[in-house]
CSV table of C-alpha atoms in Angstrom, one decimal:
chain,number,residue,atom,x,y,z
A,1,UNK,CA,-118.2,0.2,144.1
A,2,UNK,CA,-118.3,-2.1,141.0
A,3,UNK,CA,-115.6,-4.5,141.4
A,4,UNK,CA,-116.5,-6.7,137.7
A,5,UNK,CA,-117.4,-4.0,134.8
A,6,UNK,CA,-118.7,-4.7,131.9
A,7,UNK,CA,-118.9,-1.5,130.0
A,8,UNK,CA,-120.8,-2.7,126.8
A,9,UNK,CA,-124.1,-3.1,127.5
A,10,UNK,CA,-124.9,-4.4,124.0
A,11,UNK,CA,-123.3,-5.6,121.1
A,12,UNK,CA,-124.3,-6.3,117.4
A,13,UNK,CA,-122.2,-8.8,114.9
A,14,UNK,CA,-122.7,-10.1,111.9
A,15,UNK,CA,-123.4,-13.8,111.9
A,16,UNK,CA,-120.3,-15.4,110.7
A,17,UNK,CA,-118.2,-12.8,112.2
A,18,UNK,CA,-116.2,-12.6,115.3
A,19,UNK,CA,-117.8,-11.1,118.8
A,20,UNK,CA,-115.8,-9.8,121.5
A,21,UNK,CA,-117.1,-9.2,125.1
A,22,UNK,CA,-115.0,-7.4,127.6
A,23,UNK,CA,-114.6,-7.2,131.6
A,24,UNK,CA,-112.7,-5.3,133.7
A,25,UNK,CA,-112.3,-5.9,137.2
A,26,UNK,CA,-110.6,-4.3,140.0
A,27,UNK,CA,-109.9,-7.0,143.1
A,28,UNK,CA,-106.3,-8.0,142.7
A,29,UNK,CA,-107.6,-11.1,144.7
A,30,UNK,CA,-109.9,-12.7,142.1
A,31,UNK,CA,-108.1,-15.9,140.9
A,32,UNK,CA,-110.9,-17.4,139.3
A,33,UNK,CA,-113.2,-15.8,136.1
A,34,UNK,CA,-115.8,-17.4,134.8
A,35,UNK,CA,-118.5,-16.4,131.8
A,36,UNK,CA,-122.1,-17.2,131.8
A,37,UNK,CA,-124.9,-16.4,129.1
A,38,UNK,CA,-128.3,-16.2,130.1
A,39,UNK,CA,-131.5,-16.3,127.2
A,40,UNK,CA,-135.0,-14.3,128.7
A,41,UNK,CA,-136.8,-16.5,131.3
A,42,UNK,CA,-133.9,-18.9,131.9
A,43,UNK,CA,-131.0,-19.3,134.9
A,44,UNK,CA,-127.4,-18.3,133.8
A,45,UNK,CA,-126.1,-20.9,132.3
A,46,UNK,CA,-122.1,-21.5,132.6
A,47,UNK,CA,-120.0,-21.4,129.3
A,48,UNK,CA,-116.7,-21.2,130.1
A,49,UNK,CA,-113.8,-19.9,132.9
A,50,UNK,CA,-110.2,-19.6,133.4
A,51,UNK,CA,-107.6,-19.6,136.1
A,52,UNK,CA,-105.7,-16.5,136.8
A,53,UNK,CA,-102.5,-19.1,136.5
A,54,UNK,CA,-103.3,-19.1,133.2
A,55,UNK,CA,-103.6,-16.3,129.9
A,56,UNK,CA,-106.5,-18.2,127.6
A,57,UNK,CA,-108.9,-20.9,128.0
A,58,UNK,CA,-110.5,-22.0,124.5
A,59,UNK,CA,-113.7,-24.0,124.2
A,60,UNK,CA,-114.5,-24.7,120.9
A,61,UNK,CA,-115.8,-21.2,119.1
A,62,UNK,CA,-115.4,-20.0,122.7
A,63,UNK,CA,-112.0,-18.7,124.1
A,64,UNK,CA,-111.7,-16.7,127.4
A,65,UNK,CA,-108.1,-14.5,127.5
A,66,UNK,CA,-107.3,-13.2,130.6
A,67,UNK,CA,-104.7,-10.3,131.0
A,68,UNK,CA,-103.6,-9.9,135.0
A,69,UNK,CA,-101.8,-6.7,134.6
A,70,UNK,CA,-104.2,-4.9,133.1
A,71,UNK,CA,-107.3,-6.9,134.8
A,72,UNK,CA,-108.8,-7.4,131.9
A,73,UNK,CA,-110.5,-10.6,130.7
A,74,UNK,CA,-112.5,-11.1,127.5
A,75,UNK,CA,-114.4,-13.8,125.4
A,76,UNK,CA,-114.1,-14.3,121.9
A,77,UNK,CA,-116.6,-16.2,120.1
A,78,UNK,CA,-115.9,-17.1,116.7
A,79,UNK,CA,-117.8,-17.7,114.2
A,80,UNK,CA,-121.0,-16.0,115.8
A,81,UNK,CA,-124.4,-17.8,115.3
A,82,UNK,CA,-127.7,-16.1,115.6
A,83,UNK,CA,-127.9,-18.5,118.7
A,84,UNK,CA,-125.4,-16.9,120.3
A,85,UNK,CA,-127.8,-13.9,120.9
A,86,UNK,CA,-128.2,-13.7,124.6
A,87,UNK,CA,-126.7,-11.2,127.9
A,88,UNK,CA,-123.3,-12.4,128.8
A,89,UNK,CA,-122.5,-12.2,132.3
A,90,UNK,CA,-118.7,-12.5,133.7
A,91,UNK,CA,-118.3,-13.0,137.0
A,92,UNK,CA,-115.0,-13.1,138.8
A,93,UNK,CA,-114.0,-15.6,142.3
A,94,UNK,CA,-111.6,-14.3,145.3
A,95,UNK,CA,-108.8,-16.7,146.2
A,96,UNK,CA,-110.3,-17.0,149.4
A,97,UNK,CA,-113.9,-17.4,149.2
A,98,UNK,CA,-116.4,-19.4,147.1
A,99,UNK,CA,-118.7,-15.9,146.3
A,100,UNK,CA,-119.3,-15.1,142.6
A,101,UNK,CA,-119.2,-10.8,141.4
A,102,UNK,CA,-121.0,-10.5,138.1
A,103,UNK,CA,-120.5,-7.6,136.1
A,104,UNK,CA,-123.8,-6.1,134.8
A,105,UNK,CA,-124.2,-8.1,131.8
A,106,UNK,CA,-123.7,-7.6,128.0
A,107,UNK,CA,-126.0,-8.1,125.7
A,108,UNK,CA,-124.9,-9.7,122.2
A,109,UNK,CA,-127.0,-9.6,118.7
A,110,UNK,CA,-126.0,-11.9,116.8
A,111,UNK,CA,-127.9,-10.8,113.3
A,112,UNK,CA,-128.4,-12.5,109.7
B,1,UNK,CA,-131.2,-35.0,137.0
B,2,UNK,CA,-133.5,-32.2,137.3
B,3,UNK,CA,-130.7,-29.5,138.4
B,4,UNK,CA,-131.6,-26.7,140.6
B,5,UNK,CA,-135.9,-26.0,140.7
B,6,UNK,CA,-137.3,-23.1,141.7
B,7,UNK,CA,-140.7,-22.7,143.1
B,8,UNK,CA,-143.0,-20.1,142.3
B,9,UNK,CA,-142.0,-19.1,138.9
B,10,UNK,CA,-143.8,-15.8,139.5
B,11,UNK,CA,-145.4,-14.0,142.4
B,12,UNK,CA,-147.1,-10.9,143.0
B,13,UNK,CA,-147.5,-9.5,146.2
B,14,UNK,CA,-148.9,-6.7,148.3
B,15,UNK,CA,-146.6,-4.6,150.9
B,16,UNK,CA,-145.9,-5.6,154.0
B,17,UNK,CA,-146.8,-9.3,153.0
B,18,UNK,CA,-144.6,-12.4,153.7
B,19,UNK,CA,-143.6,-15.4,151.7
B,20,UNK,CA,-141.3,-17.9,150.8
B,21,UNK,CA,-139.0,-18.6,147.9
B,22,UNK,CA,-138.1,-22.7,147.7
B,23,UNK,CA,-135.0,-24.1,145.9
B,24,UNK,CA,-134.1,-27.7,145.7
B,25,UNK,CA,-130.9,-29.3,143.6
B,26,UNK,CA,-130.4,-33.1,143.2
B,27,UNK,CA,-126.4,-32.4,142.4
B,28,UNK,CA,-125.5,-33.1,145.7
B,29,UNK,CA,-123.6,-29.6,146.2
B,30,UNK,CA,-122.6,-28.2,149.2
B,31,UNK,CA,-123.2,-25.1,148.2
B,32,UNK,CA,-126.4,-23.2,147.6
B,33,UNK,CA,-127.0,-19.4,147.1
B,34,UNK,CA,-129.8,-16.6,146.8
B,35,UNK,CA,-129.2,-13.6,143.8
B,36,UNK,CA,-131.4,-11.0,142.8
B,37,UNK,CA,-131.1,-9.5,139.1
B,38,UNK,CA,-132.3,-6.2,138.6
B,39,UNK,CA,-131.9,-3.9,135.3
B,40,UNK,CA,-128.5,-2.6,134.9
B,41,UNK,CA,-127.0,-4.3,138.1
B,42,UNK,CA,-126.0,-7.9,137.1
B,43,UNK,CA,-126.8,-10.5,139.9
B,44,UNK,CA,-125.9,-9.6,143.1
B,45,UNK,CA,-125.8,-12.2,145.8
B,46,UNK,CA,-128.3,-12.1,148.6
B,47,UNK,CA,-127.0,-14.6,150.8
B,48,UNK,CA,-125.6,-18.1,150.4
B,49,UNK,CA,-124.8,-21.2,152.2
B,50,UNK,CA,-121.3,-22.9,152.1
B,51,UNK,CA,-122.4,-25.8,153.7
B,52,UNK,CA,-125.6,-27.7,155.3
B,53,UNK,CA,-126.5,-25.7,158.6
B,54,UNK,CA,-124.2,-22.8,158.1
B,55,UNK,CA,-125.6,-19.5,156.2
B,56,UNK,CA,-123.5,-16.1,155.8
B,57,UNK,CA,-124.7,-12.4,154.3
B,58,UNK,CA,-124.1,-11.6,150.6
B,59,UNK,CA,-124.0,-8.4,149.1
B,60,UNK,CA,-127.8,-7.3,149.6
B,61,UNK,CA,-129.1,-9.1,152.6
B,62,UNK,CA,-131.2,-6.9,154.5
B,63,UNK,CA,-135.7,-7.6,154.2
B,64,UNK,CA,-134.7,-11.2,153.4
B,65,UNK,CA,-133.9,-14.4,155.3
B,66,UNK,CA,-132.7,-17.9,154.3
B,67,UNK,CA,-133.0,-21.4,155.9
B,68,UNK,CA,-130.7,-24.3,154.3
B,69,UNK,CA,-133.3,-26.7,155.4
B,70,UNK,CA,-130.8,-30.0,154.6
B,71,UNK,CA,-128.3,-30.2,151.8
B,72,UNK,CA,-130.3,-30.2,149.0
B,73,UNK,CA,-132.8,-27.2,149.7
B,74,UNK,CA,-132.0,-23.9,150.3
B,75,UNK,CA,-135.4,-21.0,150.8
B,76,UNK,CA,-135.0,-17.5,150.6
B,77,UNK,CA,-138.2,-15.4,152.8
B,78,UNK,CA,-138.8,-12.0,152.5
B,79,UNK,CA,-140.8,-11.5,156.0
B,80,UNK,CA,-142.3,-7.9,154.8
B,81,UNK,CA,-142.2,-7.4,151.4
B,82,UNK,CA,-141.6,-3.7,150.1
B,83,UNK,CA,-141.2,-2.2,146.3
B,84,UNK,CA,-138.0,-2.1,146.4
B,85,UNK,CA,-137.9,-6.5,146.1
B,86,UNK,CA,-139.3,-6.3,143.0
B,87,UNK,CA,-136.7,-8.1,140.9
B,88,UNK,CA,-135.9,-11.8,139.5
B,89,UNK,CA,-134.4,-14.1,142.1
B,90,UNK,CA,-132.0,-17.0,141.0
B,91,UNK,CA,-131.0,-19.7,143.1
B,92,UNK,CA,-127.9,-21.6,142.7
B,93,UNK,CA,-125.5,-24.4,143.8
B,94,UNK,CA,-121.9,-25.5,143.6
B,95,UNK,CA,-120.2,-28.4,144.4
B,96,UNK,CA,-117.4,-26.3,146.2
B,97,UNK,CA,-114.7,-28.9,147.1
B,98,UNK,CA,-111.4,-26.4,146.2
B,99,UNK,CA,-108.7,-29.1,146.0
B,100,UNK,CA,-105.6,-27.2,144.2
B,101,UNK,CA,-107.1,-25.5,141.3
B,102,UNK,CA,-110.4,-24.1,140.9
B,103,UNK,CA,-112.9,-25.8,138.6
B,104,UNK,CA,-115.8,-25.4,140.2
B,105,UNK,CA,-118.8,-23.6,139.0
B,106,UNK,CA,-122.6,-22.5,140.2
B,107,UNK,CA,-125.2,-24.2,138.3
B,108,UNK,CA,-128.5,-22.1,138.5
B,109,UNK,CA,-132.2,-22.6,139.1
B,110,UNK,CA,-134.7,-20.8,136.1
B,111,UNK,CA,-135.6,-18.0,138.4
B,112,UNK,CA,-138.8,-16.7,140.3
B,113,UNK,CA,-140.0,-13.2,139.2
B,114,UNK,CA,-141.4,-11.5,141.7
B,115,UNK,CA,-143.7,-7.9,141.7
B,116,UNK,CA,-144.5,-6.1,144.9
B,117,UNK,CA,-147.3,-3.7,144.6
């Protein structure tokens, strides 16, 4: 039973343009969401996260907004630079534990 | 600060063979876990150690076994390996001090590809 989905398994933008990645998750006890992006051959590498206490986390071109009621999160990265291009992973933390879920990644094209 | 290393950075092995995956981090977390990545199934967490000298079972721990030898090394062994462990293995760490609201994060290693034959 997937509790983090990621139903996009790819995504293409337009450099310059806006990219939106999407999660959905299940567990009414995550309270913690985090997104990571990982290039071929490397670790994930941790970009941003947000609280469930609060509804968006921005990081520069980088903003996480979270939506409880329909547990839904997504990241919005804007503008999109062809370094962008790698698989996003979300990953969501129960109140109670210190264990990561990942979803199954997205991978983002960020094109010329 | 090196982060979290990984040793080998690829392995291929025969069934039924043994061997040991290493991980080290110089962070000085408490923390340290064992993922697999496969196609289409995200990371999904082997095992992983809260603290020095206690271990608990992820999500996909059976054909492997961990050791957290001190706090800042953390090995993952596969006693008989089988097919079905091909995959990339990550290792990570956290600082995991929860103290109100979370902040924390894992910080991972660059990963060990491993093929069993």
């Amino acid at each position: 039973d997937q509790q983090v989905k990621q139903n996009s398994p790819s995504l293409s933008v337009q450099e310059g343009r806006i990219s939106i990645l999407n999660c959905d998750y299940t567990n009414s006890m995550f309270d913690y969401f985090l997104w990571y992006k990982k290039y071929p051959a490397e670790g994930p590498t941790f970009l941003i996260s947000i609280s469930s206490i609060k509804d968006k986390n921005e990081d520069g071109r980088f903003t996480v907004f979270l939506n409880k009621s329909a547990k839904h999160l997504s990241l919005h990265i804007v503008p999109s630079q062809p370094g962008d291009s790698a698989v996003y992973f979300c990953a969501a933390n129960p109140y109670n534990t210190d264990k990561l879920i990942f979803g199954t990644g997205t991978r983002l094209q960020v094109f010329p | 600060n090196a982060g979290v290393t990984q040793t080998p950075k690829f392995q291929v092995l025969k069934t039924g063979q043994s061997m040991t995956l290493q991980c080290a981090q110089d962070m000085n977390h408490n923390s340290m876990y064992w993922y697999r990545q496969d196609p289409g199934m995200g990371l999904r967490l082997i095992y992983y150690s809260a603290s020095e000298g206690t271990t608990d079972k992820g999500e996909v721990p059976n054909g492997y076994n961990v050791s957290r030898l001190n706090k800042r090394e953390f090995s993952l062994r596969l006693e008989s390996a089988a097919p079905s462990q091909t995959s990339v293995y990550f290792c990570a760490s956290s600082r995991n001090t929860f103290d109100g609201v979370k902040t924390d994060t894992q910080y991972f290693g660059p990963g060990t590809r491993l093929t069993v034959l």
